Amino acid sequence: MGIKGWVENQGSRVLIDVEGGEESICSFANALQIEFPENARIAELRIDPQPFFGYPDFSIRTSAAKLNTANFLPADISVCESCMKEFNMPGDRRYQYTFISCTNCGPRYSIIGSLPYDRENTAMSEFEMCGACKAEYGSPSDRRFHAQTDCCPECGPVLKLLDSHGIAVDSSEPTKTARELIRQGKILAVKGIGGYHLCCNAEAPAAVQRLRKLKHRPHKPLAIMARRIEAVYRICEVSEREKAILTGNRKPILLLDKKTPEYLPKDVAPKQKKLGVMLPYAPLQLLLFSDDLNFLVMTSGNISGMPICFQDDAAIKALGTIAEYFLTHNREIKVPVDDAVVKVVDNHEVLVRCGRGYAPLTIPLESGNEILALGAEQKSSVCVAGNGFAAVSQYFGNLNEFQTYQAFERQIEHFQSLFHFCPEVLAHDLNPDSLTTLYTKNRAGHKIAVQHHHAHMAGCMAENKLSHDAIGVIYDGTGLGTDGVVWGGEFLTGSLSGFTRAGHLEYVSLQGGDNVAKEPWRCATCYLFALGIDPHEFLPQVDSAYLNVVQKALQSGIKCFESSSIGRLFDCVSALCGFQAKTTYDAQAAIELENLSEENVTAYYQYRIDDTENGLILGYEEMLNGILRDLQNHVPKSIISSKFHNTIIEATADCAYRIRAKTGLEDVVMSGGVFENTYLLERLISRLRDLNFKVYYNRLTPTNDGGISFGQAAATCAILKENDYVSCDSGQSNQNE
Ligand code: ZN
Ligand code: ZN
Ligand code: FE
């Protein structure tokens, strides 16, 4: 384009200084935004006028070492089309070679031990390139020029098939044998990109049932890997947007509406309207399918509740009682990373669980300090921020599991060493007993506690680039509030740095400590007790002795706590609608309640909002009485569920309306785990838009607690800025705990 100047890597950003005619500079700026490499992404583009220098040519400047601490890490990329062509081409030297990759595809994040991203710093360092691969690697015109994962059958990793004790099974073609075993109904553990999967034929009900039984996972939906997109059309409704996500290069698990009648066995995702589906992303997975094998269960290779297995010996030990065979290989996984889960809401891709292909998330975040945000206890993730960007890790699960806590600590160390990151500020939850707070004890650095629901709000605001005050509707499970009460149905007003509680769901006394979230009938009993109603009539499947015990405990206040958690209200209604067993996975009762709902119901129950000196109080009495009346009149549960959802939507919109009237705020930020409920989220979005609100919800980061670490980081940045906090390096004694 006849442009002169220079380009330089400056850590997280690229600086380009250009000189030339106006037209050529314009077309250069345009081209920059359109013609970039397949896996590049422009997070932000800024153009500033500069004084004329008179450069003689265009040069690539060597990066200044001090600035070269990028906090970008490439995510794992599914096999590309060019590689697929070679993979399927008999005679090609990589024909059916399951570690085929190129500059545009292959594992990245999961194999990187340290930065910069060069082969010697990855799991590929074990494999010395053969002559042919070396030649490709060194040739600028080759599509594998500087491809750090370049290898071939001569020089690269190899597959092996093992039995459940880890003893090699004699097989010249391990994938062919594996496929045959799957066809016979066997369960296999298959080493993928970020860890092991447990795999079986999804069309074989007996295999699916056996997998569930052995994994102690009776109800939680299992993810499906379909052979190709055409197969997905047979089992699910797929929009254009959804097709693009399925076939794109990140290959997450996408939640899709099942077709009716259901094609796959009911046990794959019982009582769900949606099914999690992905397409093969590692070349190895492609070879597991055949004309009569189009759908595989591909569930995380872990013991339920534990982190995904990624090391071979540990996997055999942990999964040997579930999997009959192991299809594995000798390329090490450095960073375990589970599959990501996404869905389409309001015609946008929304991240439900951060994992392979998405991790680490890189989100612009202005920060003068290096911040480590420790996230939530459940659906844990960590976030490091500094240098203009935040990097959010994959999710780990529940930190109360020791192995999960270890994974969390490992990831923090890994981020610190990768980014040469020394956290000056640690952000953690307000709850002094939370594991994230305990982690900060005896660790150096300024510490900032962020209230859980403010973190939800701040994260949603920051990813939507909202810096002014807004209304936050935070519908969640639980988090400790500033008044010492367990919050979770919150109307906040405020900004990234602080908030006022503008209202909340009326407090109820819940009994039973940690059991409350796992026993929805307990929530129902507590709510009915608050209304002075005997629970026995409405909870016929629960042992009446249990009900009596809870009632007595409520009367005398034993193991009771106040709560405004709307998640627990959903549990209560789900129990009234028939979910009276213990849950076997997180949020099961609320999820099944959503799945009962019907599209075409518009009715809702009466509700009450009190305007008090403590803000708006959304009462539950009227709506619960409406539900009980409908139950006594034998109204179908699907109608009751829809009416309850609609009530929450109406009441929420009403509260937002009243808060706007008081404050003049027109932006509504919706976040919190309860907004995983698509029925609730989509209808509330359109209801609020009808009322001329500007509506924001989580897309880049999960609305559930997986997004908390980013929210804590965003809030902390703003708090530090507002308090003129200066880095401790500057010698100021600005530290207070
Ligand atoms: Zn490729
Ligand atoms: Zn080679
Ligand atoms: Fe939460």
XYZ file of C-alpha atoms and ligand atoms in Angstrom:
740
model
C 0.000 0.000 0.000
C 3.039 2.208 -0.198
C 2.995 2.838 3.519
C 6.052 3.649 5.590
C 6.645 3.367 9.312
C 6.987 0.482 11.690
C 5.210 -2.203 13.699
C 6.124 -3.382 17.169
C 4.788 -5.907 19.671
C 4.184 -4.154 22.946
C 3.142 -6.917 25.238
C -0.594 -7.168 24.889
C -0.839 -4.749 22.038
C 0.612 -4.088 18.670
C 1.658 -0.558 17.878
C 1.810 0.469 14.228
C 3.039 3.865 13.126
C 2.199 4.546 9.496
C 2.884 7.372 7.095
C 1.520 7.767 3.592
C -1.245 9.308 1.518
C -4.618 9.699 3.167
C -6.232 7.177 0.872
C -3.635 4.476 1.423
C -3.724 4.961 5.186
C -7.512 4.635 5.136
C -7.433 1.478 3.089
C -4.684 0.122 5.345
C -6.819 0.788 8.431
C -9.739 -0.952 6.739
C -7.696 -3.938 5.638
C -6.366 -4.299 9.156
C -9.892 -4.928 10.400
C -10.857 -7.384 7.705
C -7.804 -9.207 6.423
C -6.250 -10.775 9.466
C -5.231 -14.391 10.008
C -7.973 -16.896 10.720
C -7.365 -17.137 14.442
C -6.474 -13.543 15.123
C -8.953 -11.385 16.910
C -8.931 -7.620 17.329
C -10.007 -6.852 20.862
C -9.806 -3.136 20.365
C -8.507 -0.808 17.665
C -7.415 2.722 18.422
C -6.281 5.216 15.823
C -4.497 8.389 16.937
C -2.920 11.082 14.761
C 0.853 11.381 15.175
C 3.367 14.050 14.146
C 5.059 13.388 10.785
C 8.443 11.732 11.150
C 9.442 10.885 7.597
C 10.237 7.174 7.859
C 12.321 5.869 4.940
C 10.679 2.427 4.827
C 8.418 0.048 6.734
C 10.125 -2.073 9.353
C 9.317 -4.679 11.995
C 10.855 -3.448 15.214
C 12.207 -5.824 17.819
C 9.964 -5.906 20.858
C 11.211 -4.093 23.902
C 11.980 -6.891 26.365
C 10.379 -5.189 29.350
C 7.124 -4.687 27.530
C 7.080 -8.141 26.097
C 4.960 -9.709 28.813
C 1.928 -10.455 26.736
C -1.134 -11.625 28.532
C -2.557 -13.292 25.503
C -2.509 -17.026 25.359
C -3.799 -18.782 22.291
C -6.758 -21.083 22.896
C -6.941 -24.622 21.507
C -8.194 -24.697 17.932
C -10.032 -27.568 16.295
C -8.538 -29.255 13.243
C -8.820 -27.029 10.154
C -10.134 -27.829 6.698
C -6.738 -27.882 5.013
C -5.515 -30.416 7.544
C -8.737 -32.397 7.146
C -8.084 -32.646 3.408
C -4.670 -34.177 4.022
C -6.086 -36.364 6.773
C -8.577 -37.854 4.328
C -6.175 -38.103 1.375
C -4.773 -41.615 0.919
C -1.104 -41.306 0.122
C -0.585 -38.062 2.003
C 2.188 -38.496 4.547
C -0.275 -37.537 7.262
C -3.160 -39.663 5.962
C -5.273 -40.500 9.036
C -2.538 -39.241 11.311
C -4.371 -38.168 14.441
C -1.912 -35.459 15.481
C -2.121 -33.547 12.229
C -2.127 -29.769 12.742
C -0.810 -26.569 11.207
C -0.287 -22.864 11.887
C -4.052 -22.402 11.913
C -5.088 -25.345 14.050
C -4.226 -27.730 16.828
C -3.805 -27.631 20.566
C -2.342 -24.485 22.105
C -3.353 -23.503 25.634
C -3.550 -27.114 26.795
C 0.036 -27.901 25.763
C 1.808 -24.658 26.652
C 4.126 -24.949 29.656
C 5.597 -21.462 29.404
C 5.799 -18.442 27.118
C 6.734 -17.459 24.487
C 4.714 -19.974 22.530
C 7.639 -21.848 21.010
C 7.898 -25.588 20.575
C 10.467 -26.046 23.350
C 7.988 -24.574 25.813
C 5.189 -26.958 24.873
C 4.361 -30.641 25.224
C 5.735 -30.995 21.661
C 9.301 -30.481 22.945
C 9.496 -34.251 23.456
C 9.177 -34.847 19.747
C 12.063 -33.854 17.536
C 10.925 -32.944 14.058
C 12.000 -35.218 11.209
C 13.644 -33.760 8.102
C 10.401 -33.338 6.188
C 8.662 -31.584 9.072
C 11.703 -29.378 9.706
C 11.654 -28.281 6.086
C 7.986 -27.257 6.342
C 8.595 -25.495 9.620
C 11.403 -23.435 8.144
C 9.757 -22.491 4.867
C 7.889 -19.148 4.848
C 5.687 -20.252 1.965
C 4.595 -23.465 3.677
C 1.319 -23.493 5.590
C 3.221 -25.071 8.484
C 5.822 -22.295 8.626
C 6.627 -21.936 12.313
C 3.776 -24.255 13.295
C 4.892 -25.260 16.785
C 2.777 -28.410 16.749
C 4.098 -29.629 13.393
C 4.723 -33.378 13.346
C 4.010 -36.511 11.350
C 3.863 -40.284 11.867
C 7.682 -40.334 11.524
C 8.376 -37.956 14.367
C 5.223 -37.154 16.313
C 3.103 -38.642 19.091
C 1.585 -42.104 18.743
C -1.658 -43.677 19.869
C -2.019 -46.682 22.086
C -4.922 -48.755 23.297
C -4.891 -49.991 26.887
C -7.221 -52.142 28.921
C -8.785 -50.946 32.171
C -5.614 -51.846 34.098
C -3.424 -49.850 31.757
C -2.012 -52.906 29.962
C -1.424 -52.432 26.248
C -3.886 -54.174 23.962
C -2.302 -55.646 20.877
C -3.625 -53.592 17.992
C -2.000 -52.307 14.841
C -4.819 -49.789 14.372
C -5.896 -48.596 17.821
C -8.637 -46.312 16.505
C -10.169 -49.082 14.419
C -10.178 -51.428 17.387
C -11.583 -48.672 19.603
C -14.394 -48.067 17.133
C -15.187 -51.776 17.116
C -15.284 -51.812 20.927
C -17.639 -48.831 21.002
C -19.844 -50.591 18.486
C -19.953 -53.595 20.817
C -21.347 -51.339 23.565
C -18.135 -50.847 25.526
C -17.225 -47.700 27.462
C -13.898 -46.130 26.510
C -11.811 -43.404 28.047
C -10.405 -41.327 25.202
C -7.623 -38.807 25.672
C -8.573 -35.639 23.851
C -7.089 -32.139 23.775
C -7.733 -30.921 27.301
C -8.305 -34.185 29.109
C -10.029 -37.551 28.972
C -13.558 -38.193 27.819
C -15.718 -41.127 28.723
C -17.224 -42.326 25.506
C -19.857 -44.796 24.385
C -22.365 -45.274 21.582
C -25.159 -42.777 22.299
C -27.656 -44.872 20.359
C -27.135 -47.878 22.636
C -29.422 -47.400 25.668
C -27.720 -50.152 27.672
C -24.280 -48.560 27.254
C -25.616 -45.133 28.218
C -27.310 -46.550 31.310
C -24.194 -48.430 32.336
C -22.054 -45.310 31.932
C -24.464 -43.363 34.140
C -24.456 -46.054 36.769
C -20.683 -46.460 36.872
C -20.079 -42.708 36.882
C -22.674 -42.188 39.633
C -24.396 -39.629 37.502
C -28.062 -40.638 37.394
C -29.649 -37.560 35.800
C -27.233 -34.837 34.727
C -27.403 -34.481 30.936
C -24.592 -36.090 28.950
C -22.951 -34.287 26.040
C -23.137 -35.798 22.590
C -20.521 -35.725 19.859
C -22.128 -36.070 16.440
C -20.216 -37.344 13.451
C -21.015 -34.333 11.285
C -23.456 -31.443 11.038
C -25.951 -33.459 8.975
C -26.258 -35.891 11.863
C -27.033 -33.017 14.244
C -29.966 -32.014 12.029
C -31.506 -35.408 12.747
C -31.613 -34.905 16.507
C -31.914 -31.146 17.087
C -33.244 -27.901 15.675
C -30.297 -25.906 14.336
C -30.471 -22.236 13.333
C -27.931 -20.595 11.026
C -26.206 -18.996 14.008
C -26.070 -22.323 15.788
C -24.683 -24.056 12.725
C -21.888 -21.487 12.548
C -20.987 -22.149 16.186
C -21.056 -25.933 15.768
C -18.860 -25.889 12.689
C -16.577 -23.012 13.756
C -13.036 -23.602 14.952
C -13.733 -23.617 18.690
C -16.167 -26.549 18.709
C -17.849 -26.061 22.071
C -20.715 -28.105 23.403
C -23.730 -26.202 22.085
C -27.080 -26.479 23.844
C -29.710 -27.130 21.172
C -33.438 -27.780 21.222
C -34.146 -31.464 20.800
C -36.372 -32.516 17.937
C -39.536 -34.348 18.875
C -39.993 -37.233 18.983
C -36.655 -37.627 20.671
C -34.163 -39.480 18.495
C -31.580 -40.581 21.038
C -32.346 -42.657 24.145
C -34.123 -40.673 26.886
C -31.294 -41.432 29.306
C -28.889 -39.177 27.419
C -30.559 -36.016 28.759
C -33.617 -36.950 30.795
C -36.301 -34.298 31.425
C -34.488 -31.771 29.234
C -35.732 -29.967 26.177
C -32.170 -29.200 25.227
C -29.239 -31.398 24.355
C -25.533 -30.501 24.482
C -23.979 -31.322 21.122
C -20.523 -30.853 19.646
C -18.719 -31.913 16.512
C -15.339 -33.689 16.502
C -12.445 -31.275 16.994
C -9.449 -33.547 17.481
C -8.511 -35.674 14.453
C -8.510 -38.712 16.724
C -12.227 -38.269 17.402
C -13.044 -38.390 13.695
C -11.840 -41.959 13.502
C -14.213 -43.123 16.229
C -17.227 -42.675 13.936
C -18.481 -44.774 11.050
C -21.615 -45.071 8.915
C -23.378 -46.975 11.673
C -21.861 -44.931 14.508
C -23.009 -41.334 14.260
C -23.536 -40.248 17.859
C -21.194 -40.758 20.782
C -21.684 -39.832 24.394
C -18.623 -37.697 25.176
C -18.695 -36.796 28.805
C -15.825 -35.444 30.882
C -13.498 -38.165 32.062
C -13.720 -37.547 35.768
C -15.225 -38.923 38.925
C -18.419 -36.890 39.395
C -17.568 -33.614 41.113
C -13.798 -33.984 40.580
C -11.637 -32.252 37.967
C -11.198 -33.818 34.541
C -8.448 -36.469 34.314
C -5.550 -35.436 32.107
C -2.540 -37.452 33.257
C -2.377 -41.010 32.009
C -1.595 -42.873 35.223
C -4.068 -40.881 37.282
C -6.732 -41.382 34.606
C -6.312 -45.147 34.649
C -6.530 -45.139 38.419
C -9.596 -42.898 38.547
C -11.492 -44.131 35.508
C -10.448 -47.797 35.452
C -13.680 -48.804 37.160
C -15.780 -47.012 34.544
C -13.936 -47.412 31.259
C -13.145 -50.839 29.889
C -10.475 -49.498 27.559
C -8.293 -46.423 27.225
C -7.484 -44.870 23.878
C -4.570 -42.669 24.713
C -1.321 -41.178 23.400
C 2.057 -39.936 24.512
C 1.550 -36.206 24.074
C 1.318 -34.619 27.486
C -1.552 -32.325 28.449
C -0.009 -29.425 30.384
C -3.215 -27.621 31.300
C -6.391 -29.630 31.829
C -9.302 -27.907 30.165
C -12.808 -29.296 29.868
C -15.075 -28.688 26.888
C -16.699 -25.264 26.825
C -20.493 -25.016 26.867
C -22.357 -22.299 24.971
C -25.884 -21.522 23.822
C -27.644 -18.964 21.680
C -29.783 -16.398 23.497
C -31.388 -13.361 21.891
C -29.545 -14.436 18.722
C -26.156 -14.097 20.420
C -23.672 -16.725 21.464
C -23.574 -16.903 25.249
C -20.847 -18.705 27.186
C -22.206 -21.050 29.846
C -18.958 -22.747 30.864
C -15.496 -21.556 29.935
C -13.324 -24.332 28.604
C -11.376 -25.612 25.632
C -11.373 -23.263 22.657
C -12.398 -20.323 24.840
C -9.929 -20.505 27.712
C -8.301 -18.344 28.607
C -10.798 -15.591 27.879
C -9.066 -12.343 27.008
C -11.177 -9.271 27.721
C -10.046 -5.626 27.609
C -9.962 -4.195 31.135
C -8.162 -0.994 32.028
C -6.080 -1.615 35.075
C -3.140 0.219 36.569
C -2.265 -2.721 38.791
C -1.699 -6.438 38.514
C -4.766 -8.033 40.008
C -5.476 -11.646 40.813
C -9.184 -12.308 41.305
C -9.968 -15.598 42.978
C -13.562 -16.120 41.856
C -16.324 -18.043 43.561
C -16.263 -21.312 45.445
C -18.694 -23.081 43.138
C -18.010 -23.048 39.401
C -14.653 -21.616 40.321
C -12.389 -19.748 37.898
C -9.543 -17.299 38.350
C -8.776 -14.071 36.561
C -5.561 -12.118 36.222
C -5.764 -8.513 35.118
C -3.157 -5.954 34.231
C -1.623 -4.410 31.183
C -5.010 -3.442 29.764
C -6.430 -6.939 29.670
C -7.987 -9.580 31.855
C -7.383 -13.285 31.297
C -10.053 -15.567 32.724
C -9.244 -19.214 33.266
C -11.319 -22.260 32.448
C -13.782 -23.285 35.122
C -12.610 -25.742 37.775
C -15.731 -26.789 39.642
C -16.374 -26.753 43.370
C -13.340 -25.666 45.408
C -14.568 -27.641 48.386
C -13.344 -30.739 46.565
C -9.683 -30.962 47.470
C -8.586 -31.993 43.969
C -10.466 -29.050 42.503
C -8.759 -26.743 44.959
C -5.420 -28.153 43.857
C -6.298 -27.488 40.217
C -7.214 -23.932 41.190
C -3.858 -23.398 42.919
C -1.986 -24.981 40.025
C -3.710 -22.669 37.558
C -2.838 -19.572 39.583
C 0.817 -20.613 39.619
C 0.677 -21.375 35.918
C -0.778 -17.952 35.067
C 1.775 -16.262 37.287
C 4.693 -17.955 35.612
C 3.301 -17.590 32.093
C 2.598 -13.901 32.406
C 5.525 -13.126 34.760
C 2.740 -11.896 36.907
C 3.177 -10.879 40.517
C -0.191 -9.907 41.914
C -0.158 -6.627 43.797
C -3.820 -6.890 44.597
C -5.876 -9.954 45.498
C -9.632 -9.802 44.968
C -11.777 -12.252 46.879
C -15.304 -12.755 48.160
C -16.750 -10.728 51.021
C -17.421 -13.924 52.961
C -14.525 -14.292 55.442
C -15.024 -18.067 55.523
C -14.925 -18.568 51.783
C -11.988 -20.525 50.420
C -11.037 -17.601 48.182
C -10.698 -15.364 51.246
C -8.751 -18.036 53.098
C -6.427 -18.322 50.099
C -5.450 -14.672 50.509
C -4.428 -15.160 54.149
C -0.662 -15.178 54.566
C -0.205 -14.063 51.004
C 1.378 -10.764 50.135
C -0.579 -8.020 48.449
C -3.345 -5.549 48.969
C -6.638 -7.384 49.498
C -10.034 -6.304 48.324
C -13.278 -8.065 49.200
C -16.011 -7.856 46.586
C -19.612 -8.680 47.438
C -20.720 -11.668 45.371
C -23.674 -10.052 43.611
C -21.800 -6.850 42.992
C -19.157 -9.023 41.314
C -21.874 -10.515 39.075
C -23.045 -7.010 38.202
C -19.552 -5.585 37.677
C -18.530 -8.460 35.419
C -21.596 -8.017 33.238
C -21.078 -4.254 33.120
C -17.378 -4.542 32.256
C -17.833 -7.025 29.434
C -20.551 -4.745 28.037
C -18.239 -1.718 28.479
C -20.707 0.077 30.757
C -18.910 2.531 33.007
C -21.784 4.704 34.230
C -24.347 3.773 36.866
C -26.915 1.122 36.049
C -29.646 -0.995 37.598
C -28.453 -4.507 38.378
C -30.945 -7.349 38.509
C -28.933 -10.139 40.081
C -30.787 -13.434 40.343
C -28.608 -16.044 41.894
C -28.140 -18.931 44.243
C -26.364 -17.533 47.247
C -23.723 -15.042 48.270
C -23.055 -13.258 51.533
C -24.560 -9.778 51.658
C -23.237 -6.660 53.353
C -25.811 -7.090 56.141
C -24.569 -10.596 56.920
C -27.614 -12.214 55.322
C -27.450 -14.701 52.449
C -28.469 -12.739 49.354
C -29.546 -13.930 45.930
C -32.576 -12.026 44.611
C -31.120 -8.543 44.340
C -31.844 -5.191 42.771
C -28.710 -3.097 42.927
C -27.919 0.340 41.599
C -24.400 1.485 41.104
C -21.257 1.200 39.081
C -18.205 -1.003 38.828
C -16.795 0.422 42.033
C -19.794 0.315 44.332
C -23.496 -0.219 44.745
C -26.626 0.535 46.713
C -29.145 -2.191 47.387
C -32.305 -0.848 45.782
C -34.436 -3.847 46.607
C -34.563 -7.589 47.065
C -36.725 -10.644 47.310
C -38.398 -10.787 50.713
C -36.322 -12.647 53.294
C -37.380 -16.119 54.303
C -35.969 -18.313 57.021
C -34.314 -21.401 55.495
C -33.477 -24.442 57.579
C -30.804 -27.071 57.113
C -27.498 -25.403 56.202
C -25.863 -26.866 53.107
C -28.727 -29.320 52.591
C -31.060 -26.523 51.533
C -29.671 -26.315 48.017
C -29.764 -30.086 47.550
C -33.228 -30.735 48.955
C -35.787 -28.550 47.203
C -38.548 -29.904 49.453
C -36.732 -28.259 52.371
C -37.071 -24.861 50.639
C -40.747 -25.533 50.004
C -41.286 -26.484 53.660
C -39.568 -23.277 54.792
C -41.617 -21.069 52.481
C -44.869 -22.766 53.472
C -43.906 -22.432 57.125
C -43.429 -18.700 56.588
C -46.958 -18.543 55.176
C -48.312 -20.637 58.036
C -49.278 -23.484 55.709
C -48.863 -27.160 56.536
C -46.444 -28.693 53.989
C -47.727 -32.278 54.156
C -50.520 -31.794 51.651
C -48.216 -30.256 49.039
C -45.181 -32.513 49.447
C -46.735 -35.986 49.410
C -43.559 -37.726 48.193
C -41.504 -36.568 51.163
C -41.396 -38.676 54.325
C -43.692 -36.821 56.708
C -41.233 -37.399 59.574
C -38.693 -35.257 57.672
C -41.264 -32.522 57.218
C -42.040 -32.587 60.938
C -38.365 -32.285 61.831
C -37.872 -29.269 59.581
C -41.045 -27.643 60.901
C -39.888 -28.125 64.496
C -36.439 -26.781 63.690
C -38.025 -23.726 62.070
C -40.172 -23.161 65.141
C -37.148 -23.137 67.412
C -34.770 -21.538 64.919
C -32.259 -24.417 64.851
C -29.820 -24.276 61.926
C -31.897 -21.545 60.300
C -30.678 -18.598 58.266
C -32.381 -15.677 56.549
C -32.108 -15.510 52.789
C -33.286 -13.524 49.778
C -32.008 -16.145 47.312
C -34.319 -16.388 44.337
C -32.633 -19.656 43.412
C -34.188 -21.172 46.507
C -37.607 -19.814 45.519
C -37.253 -21.659 42.205
C -36.324 -24.788 44.168
C -39.419 -24.321 46.321
C -41.723 -24.035 43.309
C -40.038 -27.000 41.622
C -40.700 -29.088 44.738
C -44.342 -27.985 44.751
C -44.529 -29.012 41.084
C -43.301 -32.502 41.931
C -39.509 -32.428 42.345
C -39.424 -33.882 45.835
C -36.281 -36.030 45.723
C -32.698 -34.972 46.438
C -30.983 -33.271 43.550
C -28.138 -35.195 41.944
C -26.545 -32.227 40.197
C -26.317 -28.481 40.660
C -29.548 -26.532 40.099
C -31.381 -29.674 38.950
C -34.725 -28.655 40.481
C -34.733 -25.216 38.860
C -33.616 -26.682 35.531
C -36.384 -29.274 35.545
C -38.888 -26.569 36.480
C -37.812 -24.520 33.460
C -38.153 -27.608 31.284
C -41.742 -28.067 32.443
C -42.692 -24.628 31.137
C -44.744 -24.064 28.016
C -44.165 -21.472 25.338
C -47.667 -20.130 24.924
C -48.767 -19.347 28.448
C -48.968 -15.634 29.200
C -50.838 -15.637 32.511
C -49.067 -14.839 35.762
C -49.798 -14.808 39.480
C -50.465 -11.814 41.644
C -47.406 -10.371 43.303
C -46.673 -7.618 45.779
C -43.898 -5.049 45.892
C -43.472 -2.974 49.051
C -41.607 0.289 48.902
C -39.820 0.410 52.259
C -37.001 2.417 53.787
C -34.760 -0.551 52.891
C -35.780 -0.341 49.252
C -38.252 -2.424 47.300
C -39.255 -5.737 48.806
C -40.623 -8.268 46.354
C -43.013 -10.429 48.348
C -43.560 -14.134 47.724
C -46.817 -14.696 49.581
C -49.255 -13.797 46.814
C -47.499 -15.781 44.098
C -47.099 -18.860 46.296
C -50.756 -18.718 47.301
C -51.631 -18.577 43.614
C -49.506 -21.649 42.954
C -51.058 -23.570 45.859
C -54.541 -22.711 44.603
C -53.642 -23.965 41.120
C -52.217 -27.161 42.621
C -55.431 -27.778 44.533
C -57.389 -27.207 41.332
C -55.172 -29.712 39.483
C -53.911 -27.160 36.981
C -51.197 -28.871 34.873
C -47.664 -28.415 36.238
C -46.498 -27.028 32.913
C -48.984 -24.166 33.267
C -47.987 -23.533 36.880
C -44.307 -23.443 35.929
C -44.946 -20.972 33.104
C -47.152 -18.783 35.275
C -44.490 -18.708 37.980
C -41.773 -17.747 35.469
C -44.067 -15.073 34.034
C -44.718 -13.718 37.526
C -41.005 -13.293 38.174
C -40.658 -11.554 34.799
C -43.550 -9.167 35.460
C -42.477 -8.428 39.016
C -38.869 -7.850 37.951
C -39.893 -5.466 35.205
C -42.139 -3.693 37.700
C -39.250 -3.281 40.161
C -36.943 -1.997 37.410
C -39.649 0.459 36.400
C -39.953 1.776 39.942
C -36.192 2.051 40.363
C -35.969 3.998 37.113
C -38.666 6.370 38.337
C -36.601 7.063 41.464
C -33.119 7.174 39.973
C -33.511 7.964 36.299
C -31.285 4.975 35.451
C -32.231 3.341 32.153
C -29.659 0.590 31.782
C -30.485 -2.788 33.266
C -27.729 -5.311 33.833
C -28.916 -8.877 34.358
C -26.578 -11.422 35.843
C -26.405 -14.343 38.252
C -26.762 -18.098 37.956
C -30.565 -18.063 37.795
C -30.279 -16.335 34.403
C -28.996 -19.590 32.959
C -32.744 -20.087 32.730
C -33.326 -19.182 29.079
C -37.097 -18.883 29.442
C -36.580 -16.272 32.151
C -33.712 -14.425 30.485
C -35.184 -14.135 26.985
C -38.604 -13.061 28.138
C -37.244 -10.596 30.650
C -34.999 -9.083 27.982
C -37.967 -8.438 25.716
C -40.232 -7.275 28.549
C -37.638 -4.714 29.653
C -37.043 -3.588 26.078
C -40.785 -3.028 25.743
C -40.449 -0.669 28.677
C -37.628 1.162 26.862
C -34.819 -0.056 29.030
C -31.395 -0.737 27.593
C -30.702 -4.302 28.572
C -27.358 -6.019 29.131
C -26.565 -9.621 29.964
C -23.495 -11.840 30.045
C -22.197 -13.120 26.745
C -18.410 -13.315 26.962
C -18.314 -14.521 30.553
C -20.723 -16.958 32.197
C -23.715 -15.459 33.988
C -23.202 -18.128 36.637
C -20.410 -18.132 39.206
C -17.870 -18.964 36.486
C -17.988 -15.231 35.710
C -17.331 -14.072 39.272
C -13.537 -13.902 38.981
C -13.783 -11.466 36.071
C -16.408 -9.448 37.948
C -14.184 -9.233 41.015
C -11.300 -8.061 38.839
C -13.460 -5.434 37.123
C -14.816 -4.135 40.430
C -11.349 -4.106 41.948
C -9.877 -2.096 39.057
C -12.598 0.500 39.519
C -12.247 0.594 43.307
C -8.488 1.076 43.066
C -8.881 3.811 40.500
C -11.436 5.637 42.584
C -9.188 5.511 45.638
C -6.139 6.622 43.636
C -4.399 3.452 44.643
C -0.812 3.454 43.438
C 1.291 0.390 42.866
C 3.208 -0.734 45.949
C 6.381 -0.474 43.850
C 6.116 3.298 44.078
C 6.899 3.171 47.770
C 3.666 4.695 48.974
C 2.136 3.102 51.998
C -1.291 2.762 50.543
C -1.913 -0.722 51.814
C -4.641 -1.428 54.217
C -6.353 -4.688 54.908
Zn -4.675 -27.191 10.195
Zn 7.774 -35.452 10.908
Fe -23.578 -16.328 42.051
